[in-house]
Structures are given as C-alpha cells and as structure tokens.
Tab-separated table of C-alpha atoms and ligand atoms in Angstrom:
chain	number	residue	atom	x	y	z
A	59	MET	CA	-0.302	-8.917	16.296
A	60	ARG	CA	-0.743	-7.020	13.079
A	61	LYS	CA	2.189	-5.239	11.470
A	62	LYS	CA	2.677	-1.477	11.571
A	63	ILE	CA	3.786	-0.412	8.115
A	64	VAL	CA	4.816	2.837	6.478
A	65	ALA	CA	5.130	2.289	2.725
A	66	GLY	CA	6.417	4.961	0.366
A	67	ASN	CA	4.811	4.985	-3.063
A	68	TRP	CA	7.212	7.051	-5.163
A	69	LYS	CA	4.806	6.849	-8.131
A	70	MET	CA	6.618	8.005	-11.312
A	71	ASN	CA	9.129	10.226	-9.532
A	72	LEU	CA	12.889	10.398	-8.892
A	73	ASP	CA	15.747	9.438	-11.180
A	74	ARG	CA	18.469	7.014	-10.108
A	75	THR	CA	20.674	9.570	-8.369
A	76	GLN	CA	17.736	10.983	-6.430
A	77	GLY	CA	16.473	7.526	-5.541
A	78	GLU	CA	19.851	6.372	-4.230
A	79	GLN	CA	20.151	9.525	-2.167
A	80	LEU	CA	16.678	9.111	-0.687
A	81	ILE	CA	17.313	5.508	0.357
A	82	GLN	CA	20.682	6.411	1.897
A	83	ASP	CA	19.122	9.337	3.775
A	84	VAL	CA	16.288	7.188	5.146
A	85	LEU	CA	18.774	4.496	6.204
A	86	ALA	CA	20.821	7.111	8.038
A	87	GLN	CA	17.754	8.133	10.063
A	88	LYS	CA	16.197	4.706	10.574
A	89	ALA	CA	16.910	4.720	14.328
A	90	GLU	CA	14.084	7.271	14.648
A	91	VAL	CA	11.435	4.911	13.244
A	92	SER	CA	8.897	3.842	15.889
A	93	LYS	CA	9.715	0.494	17.467
A	94	GLY	CA	8.068	-2.413	15.670
A	95	ALA	CA	7.223	-0.422	12.540
A	96	ILE	CA	8.540	-1.500	9.169
A	97	LEU	CA	9.274	0.639	6.137
A	98	VAL	CA	8.652	-0.288	2.520
A	99	PHE	CA	10.065	1.572	-0.488
A	100	CYS	CA	7.897	1.229	-3.589
A	101	PRO	CA	9.919	2.895	-6.360
A	102	PRO	CA	9.434	2.619	-10.126
A	103	PHE	CA	10.637	-0.790	-11.421
A	104	PRO	CA	14.152	0.198	-12.634
A	105	HIS	CA	15.136	1.308	-9.116
A	106	LEU	CA	14.517	-2.083	-7.538
A	107	GLY	CA	17.863	-3.699	-8.372
A	108	TYR	CA	20.165	-1.086	-6.897
A	109	ALA	CA	17.733	-0.439	-4.021
A	110	LYS	CA	18.089	-4.070	-2.947
A	111	SER	CA	21.879	-3.754	-3.084
A	112	ILE	CA	21.812	-0.662	-0.876
A	113	LEU	CA	19.437	-2.246	1.622
A	114	GLY	CA	21.453	-5.469	1.796
A	115	ALA	CA	20.491	-7.537	4.817
A	116	GLU	CA	18.495	-4.686	6.391
A	117	ASN	CA	15.626	-6.396	8.201
A	118	SER	CA	13.178	-3.588	8.888
A	119	ILE	CA	13.095	-1.988	5.436
A	120	PHE	CA	11.563	-3.831	2.498
A	121	LEU	CA	11.044	-3.325	-1.207
A	122	GLY	CA	7.705	-3.113	-2.948
A	123	ALA	CA	6.639	-2.672	-6.570
A	124	GLN	CA	3.813	-0.391	-7.683
A	125	ASN	CA	2.159	-2.923	-9.958
A	126	CYS	CA	2.727	-6.278	-11.625
A	127	SER	CA	1.338	-8.347	-14.446
A	128	ASP	CA	-1.516	-10.788	-14.041
A	129	LYS	CA	0.547	-13.257	-16.115
A	130	ALA	CA	3.568	-15.276	-14.977
A	131	SER	CA	5.688	-14.869	-18.139
A	132	GLY	CA	5.526	-14.645	-21.898
A	133	ALA	CA	5.073	-12.233	-24.802
A	134	PHE	CA	3.650	-9.259	-22.934
A	135	THR	CA	5.892	-6.370	-23.943
A	136	GLY	CA	6.318	-3.756	-21.259
A	137	GLU	CA	4.927	-5.862	-18.436
A	138	VAL	CA	6.743	-7.042	-15.306
A	139	SER	CA	5.770	-10.313	-13.643
A	140	ALA	CA	5.666	-11.365	-10.012
A	141	PRO	CA	8.432	-13.989	-10.525
A	142	ILE	CA	10.710	-11.263	-11.947
A	143	LEU	CA	9.952	-8.994	-8.979
A	144	ARG	CA	10.643	-11.798	-6.558
A	145	SER	CA	14.023	-12.463	-8.183
A	146	PHE	CA	14.969	-8.856	-7.404
A	147	GLY	CA	14.193	-9.244	-3.712
A	148	VAL	CA	10.821	-7.501	-3.817
A	149	GLU	CA	8.426	-8.524	-1.026
A	150	TYR	CA	5.359	-6.309	-1.492
A	151	VAL	CA	3.342	-5.230	-4.533
A	152	ILE	CA	0.864	-2.353	-4.526
A	153	LEU	CA	-2.238	-3.447	-6.440
A	154	GLY	CA	-5.405	-1.600	-7.302
A	155	HIS	CA	-4.132	1.917	-6.701
A	156	SER	CA	-6.811	4.372	-7.785
A	157	GLU	CA	-4.422	5.754	-10.421
A	158	ARG	CA	-4.174	2.264	-11.968
A	159	ARG	CA	-7.931	1.801	-11.746
A	160	GLN	CA	-8.599	5.215	-13.260
A	161	TYR	CA	-5.851	5.801	-15.855
A	162	PHE	CA	-5.161	2.197	-16.839
A	163	ALA	CA	-8.712	0.869	-16.569
A	164	GLU	CA	-7.772	-1.911	-14.147
A	165	SER	CA	-10.944	-3.776	-13.280
A	166	ASP	CA	-11.818	-5.696	-10.142
A	167	SER	CA	-11.486	-9.008	-11.988
A	168	LEU	CA	-8.053	-8.125	-13.405
A	169	LEU	CA	-6.969	-7.096	-9.908
A	170	ALA	CA	-8.157	-10.416	-8.505
A	171	GLN	CA	-5.880	-12.166	-11.019
A	172	LYS	CA	-2.946	-9.930	-10.116
A	173	VAL	CA	-3.526	-10.697	-6.441
A	174	ASP	CA	-3.325	-14.404	-7.274
A	175	GLN	CA	-0.058	-13.928	-9.196
A	176	VAL	CA	1.503	-11.960	-6.364
A	177	LEU	CA	0.532	-14.487	-3.710
A	178	ALA	CA	1.494	-17.493	-5.859
A	179	ASN	CA	5.003	-16.066	-5.975
A	180	GLY	CA	5.359	-15.526	-2.273
A	181	LEU	CA	4.877	-11.736	-2.390
A	182	GLN	CA	2.421	-9.704	-0.330
A	183	PRO	CA	-0.166	-7.494	-2.017
A	184	ILE	CA	-0.798	-4.022	-0.657
A	185	PHE	CA	-4.346	-3.868	-1.969
A	186	CYS	CA	-5.731	-0.344	-2.414
A	187	CYS	CA	-9.337	0.703	-2.160
A	188	GLY	CA	-11.114	4.020	-1.830
A	189	GLU	CA	-13.950	6.230	-2.984
A	190	SER	CA	-14.100	9.421	-5.044
A	191	LEU	CA	-15.509	12.646	-3.602
A	192	GLU	CA	-18.623	12.207	-5.704
A	193	GLN	CA	-19.113	8.719	-4.290
A	194	ARG	CA	-18.562	9.959	-0.742
A	195	ASN	CA	-21.088	12.730	-1.230
A	196	ALA	CA	-23.587	10.232	-2.607
A	197	GLY	CA	-23.473	8.521	0.796
A	198	ASP	CA	-23.002	4.796	0.141
A	199	PHE	CA	-19.201	4.911	0.203
A	200	VAL	CA	-18.623	2.320	2.943
A	201	ASN	CA	-20.448	-0.367	0.962
A	202	LEU	CA	-18.722	0.709	-2.217
A	203	VAL	CA	-15.233	0.393	-0.736
A	204	SER	CA	-16.160	-2.872	1.007
A	205	GLU	CA	-17.228	-4.213	-2.397
A	206	GLN	CA	-13.762	-3.448	-3.772
A	207	LEU	CA	-12.369	-5.867	-1.188
A	208	THR	CA	-15.045	-8.457	-1.919
A	209	LYS	CA	-14.328	-8.394	-5.658
A	210	GLY	CA	-10.545	-8.190	-5.503
A	211	LEU	CA	-9.779	-10.398	-2.524
A	212	PHE	CA	-12.583	-12.517	-1.153
A	213	HIS	CA	-11.951	-15.387	-3.567
A	214	LEU	CA	-8.826	-16.105	-1.466
A	215	SER	CA	-8.559	-18.803	1.185
A	216	ALA	CA	-8.184	-17.490	4.728
A	217	GLU	CA	-4.563	-18.618	4.666
A	218	SER	CA	-3.831	-16.545	1.553
A	219	PHE	CA	-5.882	-13.588	2.719
A	220	ALA	CA	-3.736	-13.454	5.855
A	221	LYS	CA	-0.815	-12.285	3.672
A	222	VAL	CA	-2.696	-9.281	2.267
A	223	VAL	CA	-2.176	-5.704	3.457
A	224	ILE	CA	-5.062	-3.299	2.786
A	225	ALA	CA	-4.585	0.393	2.002
A	226	TYR	CA	-7.601	2.664	2.263
A	227	GLU	CA	-6.939	5.671	0.058
A	228	PRO	CA	-9.853	8.063	-0.416
A	229	ILE	CA	-9.305	9.434	-3.927
A	230	TRP	CA	-10.258	12.953	-2.823
A	231	ALA	CA	-7.336	12.932	-0.376
A	232	ILE	CA	-4.623	11.726	-2.776
A	233	GLY	CA	-2.174	14.469	-3.660
A	234	THR	CA	-4.704	17.144	-2.753
A	235	GLY	CA	-3.429	18.206	0.664
A	236	VAL	CA	-6.872	17.335	2.032
A	237	THR	CA	-6.418	14.474	4.489
A	238	ALA	CA	-9.282	12.371	5.759
A	239	SER	CA	-9.925	13.345	9.359
A	240	SER	CA	-8.951	10.712	11.894
A	241	ALA	CA	-12.669	10.107	12.471
A	242	GLN	CA	-13.287	9.545	8.753
A	243	ALA	CA	-10.294	7.202	8.491
A	244	GLN	CA	-11.251	5.272	11.617
A	245	GLU	CA	-14.861	4.913	10.447
A	246	MET	CA	-13.772	3.316	7.166
A	247	HIS	CA	-10.990	1.185	8.639
A	248	ALA	CA	-13.306	-0.215	11.309
A	249	ALA	CA	-15.977	-0.919	8.690
A	250	LEU	CA	-13.465	-2.723	6.464
A	251	ARG	CA	-12.211	-4.790	9.390
A	252	LYS	CA	-15.795	-5.752	10.194
A	253	HIS	CA	-16.372	-6.651	6.537
A	254	ILE	CA	-13.269	-8.880	6.606
A	255	ALA	CA	-14.437	-10.480	9.877
A	256	LYS	CA	-17.760	-11.393	8.274
A	257	TYR	CA	-15.990	-13.454	5.599
A	258	TYR	CA	-12.859	-14.686	7.320
A	259	GLY	CA	-13.634	-14.462	11.026
A	260	GLU	CA	-12.545	-12.127	13.769
A	261	ALA	CA	-9.034	-13.550	14.205
A	262	VAL	CA	-8.085	-12.984	10.547
A	263	ALA	CA	-9.637	-9.489	10.610
A	264	GLN	CA	-7.744	-8.525	13.744
A	265	ASN	CA	-4.481	-9.636	12.117
A	266	THR	CA	-4.986	-7.675	8.889
A	267	SER	CA	-2.948	-4.477	8.578
A	268	ILE	CA	-5.048	-1.649	7.149
A	269	LEU	CA	-3.008	1.384	6.059
A	270	TYR	CA	-4.305	4.872	5.378
A	271	GLY	CA	-3.173	6.843	2.321
A	272	GLY	CA	-3.980	10.337	1.096
A	273	SER	CA	-2.016	13.485	2.006
A	274	CYS	CA	-0.504	11.787	5.045
A	275	LYS	CA	2.307	14.053	6.310
A	276	PRO	CA	4.526	14.283	9.412
A	277	ASP	CA	2.116	16.772	10.991
A	278	ASN	CA	-1.028	14.620	10.685
A	279	ALA	CA	0.386	11.073	10.846
A	280	ALA	CA	0.329	10.773	14.646
A	281	GLU	CA	-3.365	11.572	14.850
A	282	LEU	CA	-4.198	9.112	12.064
A	283	PHE	CA	-1.966	6.346	13.454
A	284	ALA	CA	-3.502	6.775	16.903
A	285	CYS	CA	-6.808	5.442	15.519
A	286	ALA	CA	-7.518	1.911	16.729
A	287	ASP	CA	-7.892	0.472	13.228
A	288	VAL	CA	-5.201	2.441	11.372
A	289	ASP	CA	-2.020	0.360	11.155
A	290	GLY	CA	0.195	2.735	9.238
A	291	GLY	CA	0.291	4.610	5.965
A	292	LEU	CA	0.782	4.372	2.236
A	293	ILE	CA	2.580	7.605	1.536
A	294	GLY	CA	2.899	9.404	-1.812
A	295	GLY	CA	4.369	12.915	-1.876
A	296	ALA	CA	5.839	12.818	1.620
A	297	SER	CA	7.753	9.608	0.854
A	298	LEU	CA	9.995	11.503	-1.570
A	299	LYS	CA	11.786	13.418	1.176
A	300	ALA	CA	13.670	11.411	3.808
A	301	SER	CA	12.881	13.760	6.694
A	302	ASP	CA	9.144	13.661	5.894
A	303	PHE	CA	9.068	9.885	5.413
A	304	ILE	CA	10.920	9.361	8.694
A	305	GLY	CA	8.759	12.021	10.348
A	306	ILE	CA	5.737	9.869	9.486
A	307	ALA	CA	7.445	6.589	10.426
A	308	LYS	CA	8.155	7.839	13.936
A	309	SER	CA	4.514	8.830	14.498
A	310	PHE	CA	3.180	5.563	15.990
B	50	13P	P1	-0.189	11.432	-1.389
B	50	13P	O1	0.441	11.030	-0.074
B	50	13P	O2	0.738	12.193	-2.276
B	50	13P	O3	-1.523	12.064	-1.181
B	50	13P	O4	-0.456	10.052	-2.191
B	50	13P	C1	-1.102	9.006	-1.558
B	50	13P	C2	-1.004	7.808	-2.428
B	50	13P	O5	-1.632	7.754	-3.471
B	50	13P	C3	-0.131	6.713	-1.999
B	50	13P	O6	-0.330	5.568	-2.761
C-alpha cells in the first residue's frame, strides 16, 4: 500500500527559535494526525541538526531537505551533499521544485543527477513537477508534466523508482491562494500514475505516492485527499503554523 504523506516545505522561512517552536507544537498535536499518515518537515538546511534532536526516535515524523547537490563531495562552496544530509538523519529530499527550476535554472538533466545522488545515499526524493498557467491554458499540460517525470526519473530501475515520491505542484497554485480543484488534481494524478504504469508496470504505479502541492490548506485538504490518486500534500505556507499543518494532516 502506498504511503500517505504530508510534507511541510518551509522554503526560506523561520529562524531557529521559530523553527524549534513549530516542531514542538506539531509534536504536541501529533495524536490528531490521521492514522497511517506520516509527516515530513523540510526546513532550510541549518535547522536539520536540532530538528533531528527534537524528533529523537519519533517514528511517524521525518526530516527532509529542500535540495541537494548533484555531487557527492568536493570543492563546491555553498552546496550540501546527500551524504551530509544522510549523516544528519535526513530521509527525504525535495528535488525539482518549480522555484529551483525557475530561479536557479535547474534543468531536467541536472535533476536526474540529483535524483541519482539522493537514491545512492539511501534517501528518498520528493520529485516535483507541474505546469505554469500559460502552459495549462495552452492545453498540452498533461504531456508536459508527464515529460518532467520521463526526463528526471525514468532512467531509474524499477527498484530505485519504487523509492521516489512524486509531488504535483501546479505553478499557478503555489502561494497564490488558488488551489487546483479536486477534479483538476485527480485528472493530473491519475494521468501521472498511468504514465508511470506504462514504463514500470501497474504494480509500481499503484505503489507510488503522488502528493499535491499548491495552496493546500486545512479547509481544502480533505476534498483533495479524498481523490483516489492523491496520496497527501506538499505544503508551503500552511506548514509554517502548527495548527494549519496538523489541520491538513488530519484530513485523510
Ligand atoms: P503553498 O502551499 O504556499 O502554495 O506552497 C506550495 C509549495 O510550493 C510546496 O512545495
């Protein structure tokens, strides 16, 4: 059975005091999280060390990074590698977020290399894909988003692909307050699952968690999570407030 996941992408927000408080507040309310769902905190890199200490042996809340290098080590000032992340107890790495693609010019081929690094170090990629409003209006958005998976992931063996989590994040819904309707989300998630099935077979596709991201809030999460092919959320703004994050995590 595929995992139900609610991952909080803090982006470049919260200082240490605020981050510690948020994690403590979420921990205090974790009993409310829907049965079988797991939470992932994806804070900026410097938070990872203390976050792991706070979480301790907690077995339903995990740590994720928002990015990592395509290289294993070496003279790459400012970069953080998958082996370093692993040594801090990180288990997930967001890759291919539209903000990385757009503002940091991350290409499909670079992302494919980052995916390899993450998997080679025993971490799980949360691989993001999604179309802009212009691309949606142009009509061919399902193929376009499917291609993002093909280029970033389909070089993997079925065994490696099985460790990947997908996050569909329509760019027009990120931080805008405009959520994809449940029908729009379901249409894309089902299409992506079918695309995966074509390459890796039905069993692998059925086991792949596909998260939705883009203005997901406590008041729309239940409708989105009720969709057959939506397995949780990658949450930006609403992950910065414990009551909102928990409000989403109890919506399965
Ligand atoms: P918002 O939830 O703030 O729209 O952000 C979504 C996102 O980009 C998560 O990665």
